[in-house]
């Protein structure tokens, strides 16, 4: 099966597609740094760096399955206050319709945050897809159910040129704890009790110690695990585009390394990342978890 990957980013969809037995023939993203990382990890794939809303789909190779992860920032509640540029981000989903109108592959899979399904224009987007002959089957999937050491709930919309929507049968895999990805011998540690440490951080550390002892995780947020800490035997919470998760080890603490974020997303250990930590975390936080993509695409291939 030949696949193309729109909004390819760090390459999680492409990596999962390859693991499911597909050949990714073309991938595109508007961000040059992301395209370069994707190309480094997928050298056999043709690449384009462009705004996909301006793409000429005649330049894209024929394919059997289209994979797409339009911008999610305009949909997610994590974005904070609504801003004018969120309209532009939400509109990237129409590039999927445009690509499918030209190529009409048998199957497409679109991934986004769950809030995408509540987008004011989602009914119109769905109607446009159906007008092209596609039946849509949204699936809400938690990455932790697919062997990824992270809870990450996302919508995977399976679009098929079939009379009825494809309802996938996805067998759950055993959960993996965050302790499997933490390397206590790496990273830049600092003393918890140091001048300038915020009172909120110290309170989170104290709450975590009371529940879990000397080793645990905590996010830099003030709700949920941000108030209580998180046991290392559980999957990590959602990886975001900025440093979120800190690991506490006795009197010291640090943020997760880029490699640990990579492992929390389910990328192979050999997967190349940007040298700059902030850039690596940003790409990973925007990515699709490869094991989830693998399982979804494999289930699609078994069904069509």
mmCIF file of C-alpha atoms in Angstrom:
data_model
loop_
_atom_site.group_PDB
_atom_site.id
_atom_site.type_symbol
_atom_site.label_atom_id
_atom_site.label_comp_id
_atom_site.label_asym_id
_atom_site.label_seq_id
_atom_site.Cartn_x
_atom_site.Cartn_y
_atom_site.Cartn_z
ATOM 1 C CA UNK A 1 0.000 0.000 0.000
ATOM 2 C CA UNK A 2 1.256 3.450 -0.961
ATOM 3 C CA UNK A 3 0.627 6.252 1.530
ATOM 4 C CA UNK A 4 1.050 10.024 1.634
ATOM 5 C CA UNK A 5 1.390 11.990 4.872
ATOM 6 C CA UNK A 6 -0.049 15.516 5.080
ATOM 7 C CA UNK A 7 1.135 17.770 7.927
ATOM 8 C CA UNK A 8 3.832 15.144 8.439
ATOM 9 C CA UNK A 9 5.696 16.983 11.223
ATOM 10 C CA UNK A 10 7.948 14.763 13.305
ATOM 11 C CA UNK A 11 6.860 11.722 11.307
ATOM 12 C CA UNK A 12 4.780 9.643 13.698
ATOM 13 C CA UNK A 13 2.088 8.839 11.132
ATOM 14 C CA UNK A 14 4.728 7.862 8.554
ATOM 15 C CA UNK A 15 6.624 5.719 11.056
ATOM 16 C CA UNK A 16 3.460 3.877 12.062
ATOM 17 C CA UNK A 17 2.456 3.422 8.419
ATOM 18 C CA UNK A 18 5.804 1.824 7.632
ATOM 19 C CA UNK A 19 5.449 -0.471 10.645
ATOM 20 C CA UNK A 20 2.045 -1.512 9.271
ATOM 21 C CA UNK A 21 3.626 -2.430 5.940
ATOM 22 C CA UNK A 22 2.937 0.723 3.896
ATOM 23 C CA UNK A 23 5.363 2.621 1.687
ATOM 24 C CA UNK A 24 5.193 6.349 2.368
ATOM 25 C CA UNK A 25 5.765 7.905 -1.047
ATOM 26 C CA UNK A 26 5.253 11.603 -0.212
ATOM 27 C CA UNK A 27 5.137 13.765 2.907
ATOM 28 C CA UNK A 28 4.688 17.483 3.437
ATOM 29 C CA UNK A 29 4.704 20.126 6.137
ATOM 30 C CA UNK A 30 4.959 23.915 6.130
ATOM 31 C CA UNK A 31 7.822 24.024 8.671
ATOM 32 C CA UNK A 32 11.265 23.492 7.148
ATOM 33 C CA UNK A 33 12.790 22.144 10.376
ATOM 34 C CA UNK A 34 10.077 19.479 10.618
ATOM 35 C CA UNK A 35 10.480 18.524 6.960
ATOM 36 C CA UNK A 36 14.235 18.142 7.461
ATOM 37 C CA UNK A 37 13.732 15.837 10.467
ATOM 38 C CA UNK A 38 11.134 13.815 8.593
ATOM 39 C CA UNK A 39 13.497 13.474 5.634
ATOM 40 C CA UNK A 40 16.375 12.401 7.895
ATOM 41 C CA UNK A 41 14.237 9.572 9.282
ATOM 42 C CA UNK A 42 12.400 8.730 6.052
ATOM 43 C CA UNK A 43 14.983 9.267 3.292
ATOM 44 C CA UNK A 44 13.092 7.086 0.819
ATOM 45 C CA UNK A 45 10.088 9.443 0.890
ATOM 46 C CA UNK A 46 9.686 12.445 -1.425
ATOM 47 C CA UNK A 47 9.221 15.642 0.579
ATOM 48 C CA UNK A 48 7.645 19.049 0.114
ATOM 49 C CA UNK A 49 7.825 22.100 2.359
ATOM 50 C CA UNK A 50 4.761 24.217 1.729
ATOM 51 C CA UNK A 51 1.420 25.514 2.943
ATOM 52 C CA UNK A 52 -0.819 22.585 2.080
ATOM 53 C CA UNK A 53 -3.786 24.866 1.529
ATOM 54 C CA UNK A 54 -1.869 26.140 -1.501
ATOM 55 C CA UNK A 55 -0.742 22.706 -2.739
ATOM 56 C CA UNK A 56 -1.050 21.594 -6.330
ATOM 57 C CA UNK A 57 -2.255 18.033 -5.815
ATOM 58 C CA UNK A 58 -1.175 17.089 -9.332
ATOM 59 C CA UNK A 59 2.372 17.063 -7.968
ATOM 60 C CA UNK A 60 1.531 14.404 -5.361
ATOM 61 C CA UNK A 61 2.092 10.735 -6.330
ATOM 62 C CA UNK A 62 -0.834 8.339 -6.639
ATOM 63 C CA UNK A 63 -1.547 6.547 -3.377
ATOM 64 C CA UNK A 64 -3.860 4.076 -1.671
ATOM 65 C CA UNK A 65 -4.179 5.744 1.723
ATOM 66 C CA UNK A 66 -3.959 9.386 2.749
ATOM 67 C CA UNK A 67 -2.813 10.239 6.276
ATOM 68 C CA UNK A 68 -3.397 13.707 7.680
ATOM 69 C CA UNK A 69 -2.914 15.564 10.949
ATOM 70 C CA UNK A 70 -4.237 19.102 10.393
ATOM 71 C CA UNK A 71 -3.308 21.762 12.929
ATOM 72 C CA UNK A 72 -4.925 21.061 16.283
ATOM 73 C CA UNK A 73 -4.068 24.303 18.108
ATOM 74 C CA UNK A 74 -7.272 26.014 17.036
ATOM 75 C CA UNK A 75 -9.387 23.216 18.494
ATOM 76 C CA UNK A 76 -7.755 22.111 21.736
ATOM 77 C CA UNK A 77 -8.814 23.644 25.027
ATOM 78 C CA UNK A 78 -5.116 23.717 25.952
ATOM 79 C CA UNK A 79 -4.633 26.653 23.568
ATOM 80 C CA UNK A 80 -5.971 29.082 26.172
ATOM 81 C CA UNK A 81 -7.900 32.164 25.077
ATOM 82 C CA UNK A 82 -9.270 32.203 21.531
ATOM 83 C CA UNK A 83 -7.052 34.251 19.197
ATOM 84 C CA UNK A 84 -7.486 35.408 15.568
ATOM 85 C CA UNK A 85 -4.878 32.996 14.169
ATOM 86 C CA UNK A 86 -6.840 30.005 15.482
ATOM 87 C CA UNK A 87 -9.285 30.441 12.587
ATOM 88 C CA UNK A 88 -6.414 29.958 10.145
ATOM 89 C CA UNK A 89 -5.220 26.884 12.021
ATOM 90 C CA UNK A 90 -8.667 25.293 12.005
ATOM 91 C CA UNK A 91 -9.001 25.906 8.264
ATOM 92 C CA UNK A 92 -6.052 23.620 7.530
ATOM 93 C CA UNK A 93 -8.511 20.701 7.695
ATOM 94 C CA UNK A 94 -9.910 21.774 4.319
ATOM 95 C CA UNK A 95 -6.615 20.775 2.687
ATOM 96 C CA UNK A 96 -7.617 17.168 3.382
ATOM 97 C CA UNK A 97 -10.831 17.641 1.410
ATOM 98 C CA UNK A 98 -8.923 19.274 -1.436
ATOM 99 C CA UNK A 99 -6.392 16.431 -1.625
ATOM 100 C CA UNK A 100 -9.089 13.769 -1.584
ATOM 101 C CA UNK A 101 -11.123 15.561 -4.246
ATOM 102 C CA UNK A 102 -8.218 15.244 -6.657
ATOM 103 C CA UNK A 103 -6.811 11.792 -5.812
ATOM 104 C CA UNK A 104 -9.810 9.855 -4.418
ATOM 105 C CA UNK A 105 -7.763 7.125 -2.668
ATOM 106 C CA UNK A 106 -9.794 4.239 -1.185
ATOM 107 C CA UNK A 107 -9.012 5.277 2.393
ATOM 108 C CA UNK A 108 -7.925 8.309 4.396
ATOM 109 C CA UNK A 109 -7.206 8.617 8.116
ATOM 110 C CA UNK A 110 -7.329 12.047 9.756
ATOM 111 C CA UNK A 111 -5.991 12.549 13.286
ATOM 112 C CA UNK A 112 -6.715 15.442 15.622
ATOM 113 C CA UNK A 113 -7.652 16.350 19.171
ATOM 114 C CA UNK A 114 -11.093 15.174 20.230
ATOM 115 C CA UNK A 115 -12.381 18.755 20.209
ATOM 116 C CA UNK A 116 -12.057 18.669 16.416
ATOM 117 C CA UNK A 117 -15.321 16.712 16.381
ATOM 118 C CA UNK A 118 -17.016 19.690 18.081
ATOM 119 C CA UNK A 119 -15.669 22.273 15.602
ATOM 120 C CA UNK A 120 -18.464 24.544 14.369
ATOM 121 C CA UNK A 121 -17.566 23.618 10.781
ATOM 122 C CA UNK A 122 -17.100 19.890 11.401
ATOM 123 C CA UNK A 123 -20.597 19.064 10.037
ATOM 124 C CA UNK A 124 -19.741 20.977 6.845
ATOM 125 C CA UNK A 125 -16.322 19.288 6.663
ATOM 126 C CA UNK A 126 -17.962 15.900 7.096
ATOM 127 C CA UNK A 127 -20.573 16.708 4.458
ATOM 128 C CA UNK A 128 -17.816 17.671 2.009
ATOM 129 C CA UNK A 129 -16.066 14.358 2.640
ATOM 130 C CA UNK A 130 -19.316 12.458 2.151
ATOM 131 C CA UNK A 131 -19.979 14.378 -1.076
ATOM 132 C CA UNK A 132 -16.709 12.910 -2.362
ATOM 133 C CA UNK A 133 -17.989 9.406 -1.618
ATOM 134 C CA UNK A 134 -16.360 8.812 1.766
ATOM 135 C CA UNK A 135 -18.029 7.252 4.799
ATOM 136 C CA UNK A 136 -16.608 8.563 8.062
ATOM 137 C CA UNK A 137 -15.998 6.595 11.246
ATOM 138 C CA UNK A 138 -14.507 8.601 14.131
ATOM 139 C CA UNK A 139 -12.577 6.522 16.677
ATOM 140 C CA UNK A 140 -11.471 7.925 20.048
ATOM 141 C CA UNK A 141 -8.204 6.233 20.944
ATOM 142 C CA UNK A 142 -5.941 6.438 23.993
ATOM 143 C CA UNK A 143 -2.303 5.770 23.100
ATOM 144 C CA UNK A 144 -1.811 3.934 26.405
ATOM 145 C CA UNK A 145 -4.093 1.187 25.056
ATOM 146 C CA UNK A 146 -1.584 0.580 22.265
ATOM 147 C CA UNK A 147 1.570 0.021 24.279
ATOM 148 C CA UNK A 148 2.596 3.677 24.460
ATOM 149 C CA UNK A 149 3.750 4.775 27.953
ATOM 150 C CA UNK A 150 1.511 7.842 27.779
ATOM 151 C CA UNK A 151 -2.193 8.611 28.101
ATOM 152 C CA UNK A 152 -3.028 10.578 24.951
ATOM 153 C CA UNK A 153 -6.637 10.551 23.747
ATOM 154 C CA UNK A 154 -7.066 11.555 20.126
ATOM 155 C CA UNK A 155 -9.686 11.285 17.375
ATOM 156 C CA UNK A 156 -8.770 9.110 14.388
ATOM 157 C CA UNK A 157 -11.346 9.573 11.646
ATOM 158 C CA UNK A 158 -11.326 6.661 9.205
ATOM 159 C CA UNK A 159 -12.672 7.790 5.844
ATOM 160 C CA UNK A 160 -13.429 5.036 3.323
ATOM 161 C CA UNK A 161 -14.986 4.941 -0.120
ATOM 162 C CA UNK A 162 -17.441 2.319 1.059
ATOM 163 C CA UNK A 163 -21.174 2.164 1.601
ATOM 164 C CA UNK A 164 -20.790 1.840 5.349
ATOM 165 C CA UNK A 165 -18.208 3.381 7.711
ATOM 166 C CA UNK A 166 -15.284 1.174 8.726
ATOM 167 C CA UNK A 167 -15.552 0.382 12.420
ATOM 168 C CA UNK A 168 -12.137 -0.902 13.408
ATOM 169 C CA UNK A 169 -11.539 -3.705 15.851
ATOM 170 C CA UNK A 170 -8.569 -2.588 17.907
ATOM 171 C CA UNK A 171 -7.401 -5.063 20.517
ATOM 172 C CA UNK A 172 -6.098 -3.244 23.613
ATOM 173 C CA UNK A 173 -2.481 -3.771 24.587
ATOM 174 C CA UNK A 174 -1.102 -3.824 28.119
ATOM 175 C CA UNK A 175 -0.330 -0.446 29.668
ATOM 176 C CA UNK A 176 3.335 0.507 30.128
ATOM 177 C CA UNK A 177 4.431 2.670 33.047
ATOM 178 C CA UNK A 178 6.481 5.828 32.768
ATOM 179 C CA UNK A 179 9.235 4.105 34.743
ATOM 180 C CA UNK A 180 10.156 2.252 31.536
ATOM 181 C CA UNK A 181 11.238 5.501 29.851
ATOM 182 C CA UNK A 182 12.914 7.377 32.716
ATOM 183 C CA UNK A 183 16.720 7.307 32.812
ATOM 184 C CA UNK A 184 17.734 8.505 36.264
ATOM 185 C CA UNK A 185 21.339 8.713 35.115
ATOM 186 C CA UNK A 186 20.674 11.361 32.460
ATOM 187 C CA UNK A 187 19.415 14.912 32.215
ATOM 188 C CA UNK A 188 20.187 18.143 34.043
ATOM 189 C CA UNK A 189 19.217 17.786 37.686
ATOM 190 C CA UNK A 190 18.832 20.624 40.165
ATOM 191 C CA UNK A 191 18.281 20.760 43.916
ATOM 192 C CA UNK A 192 14.653 21.021 44.890
ATOM 193 C CA UNK A 193 15.494 23.154 47.909
ATOM 194 C CA UNK A 194 17.255 26.015 46.199
ATOM 195 C CA UNK A 195 16.868 29.799 46.286
ATOM 196 C CA UNK A 196 14.142 31.003 43.952
ATOM 197 C CA UNK A 197 12.203 27.743 43.753
ATOM 198 C CA UNK A 198 8.502 28.670 43.587
ATOM 199 C CA UNK A 199 6.177 27.883 46.459
ATOM 200 C CA UNK A 200 3.785 26.149 44.059
ATOM 201 C CA UNK A 201 6.531 23.769 42.898
ATOM 202 C CA UNK A 202 7.531 22.976 46.477
ATOM 203 C CA UNK A 203 3.890 22.279 47.328
ATOM 204 C CA UNK A 204 3.598 19.869 44.397
ATOM 205 C CA UNK A 205 6.776 18.100 45.461
ATOM 206 C CA UNK A 206 5.493 17.760 49.017
ATOM 207 C CA UNK A 207 2.159 16.346 47.824
ATOM 208 C CA UNK A 208 3.924 13.883 45.545
ATOM 209 C CA UNK A 209 6.250 12.684 48.299
ATOM 210 C CA UNK A 210 3.303 12.145 50.618
ATOM 211 C CA UNK A 211 1.644 9.846 48.082
ATOM 212 C CA UNK A 212 4.493 8.172 46.216
ATOM 213 C CA UNK A 213 7.693 8.479 48.226
ATOM 214 C CA UNK A 214 10.977 9.785 46.846
ATOM 215 C CA UNK A 215 10.510 9.068 43.126
ATOM 216 C CA UNK A 216 7.551 10.256 41.083
ATOM 217 C CA UNK A 217 6.474 12.519 38.226
ATOM 218 C CA UNK A 218 4.638 15.808 38.304
ATOM 219 C CA UNK A 219 3.453 18.233 35.630
ATOM 220 C CA UNK A 220 3.891 21.985 35.750
ATOM 221 C CA UNK A 221 0.146 22.531 35.901
ATOM 222 C CA UNK A 222 -2.085 23.298 38.841
ATOM 223 C CA UNK A 223 -4.803 20.673 38.440
ATOM 224 C CA UNK A 224 -5.052 16.878 38.441
ATOM 225 C CA UNK A 225 -1.586 15.385 38.733
ATOM 226 C CA UNK A 226 -0.269 18.917 39.125
ATOM 227 C CA UNK A 227 -1.642 18.874 42.660
ATOM 228 C CA UNK A 228 -0.954 15.267 43.601
ATOM 229 C CA UNK A 229 2.008 14.031 41.535
ATOM 230 C CA UNK A 230 1.944 10.898 39.416
ATOM 231 C CA UNK A 231 3.119 7.364 40.148
ATOM 232 C CA UNK A 232 5.939 6.090 37.915
ATOM 233 C CA UNK A 233 4.139 2.788 37.362
ATOM 234 C CA UNK A 234 1.364 4.573 35.449
ATOM 235 C CA UNK A 235 1.651 5.778 31.854
ATOM 236 C CA UNK A 236 2.750 9.388 31.567
ATOM 237 C CA UNK A 237 0.136 12.072 31.037
ATOM 238 C CA UNK A 238 -0.089 13.777 27.652
ATOM 239 C CA UNK A 239 3.163 15.027 26.154
ATOM 240 C CA UNK A 240 2.741 18.622 24.954
ATOM 241 C CA UNK A 241 4.712 20.960 22.708
ATOM 242 C CA UNK A 242 6.528 22.535 25.668
ATOM 243 C CA UNK A 243 8.281 20.938 28.639
ATOM 244 C CA UNK A 244 5.518 19.713 30.912
ATOM 245 C CA UNK A 245 6.680 16.717 32.937
ATOM 246 C CA UNK A 246 9.226 16.810 35.746
ATOM 247 C CA UNK A 247 10.726 13.795 37.485
ATOM 248 C CA UNK A 248 11.544 13.961 41.197
ATOM 249 C CA UNK A 249 14.277 11.788 42.693
ATOM 250 C CA UNK A 250 14.819 12.412 46.390
ATOM 251 C CA UNK A 251 16.275 15.919 46.846
ATOM 252 C CA UNK A 252 16.650 16.613 43.118
ATOM 253 C CA UNK A 253 14.393 17.165 40.113
ATOM 254 C CA UNK A 254 14.524 17.831 36.367
ATOM 255 C CA UNK A 255 12.330 18.029 33.305
ATOM 256 C CA UNK A 256 12.132 15.035 30.982
ATOM 257 C CA UNK A 257 14.834 14.869 28.337
ATOM 258 C CA UNK A 258 14.036 14.970 24.622
ATOM 259 C CA UNK A 259 14.887 11.260 24.430
ATOM 260 C CA UNK A 260 12.437 10.469 27.226
ATOM 261 C CA UNK A 261 9.721 12.473 25.459
ATOM 262 C CA UNK A 262 10.540 10.539 22.278
ATOM 263 C CA UNK A 263 10.164 7.247 24.123
ATOM 264 C CA UNK A 264 6.945 8.447 25.764
ATOM 265 C CA UNK A 265 5.539 9.047 22.283
ATOM 266 C CA UNK A 266 6.479 5.542 21.152
ATOM 267 C CA UNK A 267 9.083 6.511 18.553
ATOM 268 C CA UNK A 268 11.975 4.066 17.992
ATOM 269 C CA UNK A 269 15.117 4.706 20.048
ATOM 270 C CA UNK A 270 17.037 5.276 16.809
ATOM 271 C CA UNK A 271 14.708 8.047 15.659
ATOM 272 C CA UNK A 272 16.623 11.253 14.954
ATOM 273 C CA UNK A 273 15.502 14.438 16.728
ATOM 274 C CA UNK A 274 16.507 18.098 16.366
ATOM 275 C CA UNK A 275 19.622 19.014 18.343
ATOM 276 C CA UNK A 276 17.760 21.852 20.064
ATOM 277 C CA UNK A 277 15.757 20.519 23.011
ATOM 278 C CA UNK A 278 12.895 22.984 22.694
ATOM 279 C CA UNK A 279 12.444 22.233 19.012
ATOM 280 C CA UNK A 280 12.526 18.479 19.617
ATOM 281 C CA UNK A 281 9.873 18.698 22.341
ATOM 282 C CA UNK A 282 7.693 20.920 20.151
ATOM 283 C CA UNK A 283 7.756 18.438 17.278
ATOM 284 C CA UNK A 284 7.116 15.478 19.535
ATOM 285 C CA UNK A 285 4.206 17.189 21.277
ATOM 286 C CA UNK A 286 2.552 17.748 17.897
ATOM 287 C CA UNK A 287 3.201 14.230 16.625
ATOM 288 C CA UNK A 288 1.084 11.119 16.194
ATOM 289 C CA UNK A 289 2.231 8.184 18.339
ATOM 290 C CA UNK A 290 3.670 5.637 15.854
ATOM 291 C CA UNK A 291 2.285 2.529 17.616
ATOM 292 C CA UNK A 292 -1.240 3.975 17.481
ATOM 293 C CA UNK A 293 -0.834 4.847 13.804
ATOM 294 C CA UNK A 294 0.511 1.327 13.182
ATOM 295 C CA UNK A 295 -2.441 -0.367 14.849
ATOM 296 C CA UNK A 296 -5.038 1.878 13.197
ATOM 297 C CA UNK A 297 -3.566 1.475 9.713
ATOM 298 C CA UNK A 298 -3.083 -2.279 10.150
ATOM 299 C CA UNK A 299 -6.731 -2.593 11.173
ATOM 300 C CA UNK A 300 -7.780 -0.526 8.157
ATOM 301 C CA UNK A 301 -5.774 -2.737 5.823
ATOM 302 C CA UNK A 302 -7.395 -5.839 7.292
ATOM 303 C CA UNK A 303 -10.842 -4.346 6.733
ATOM 304 C CA UNK A 304 -10.668 -2.899 3.223
#
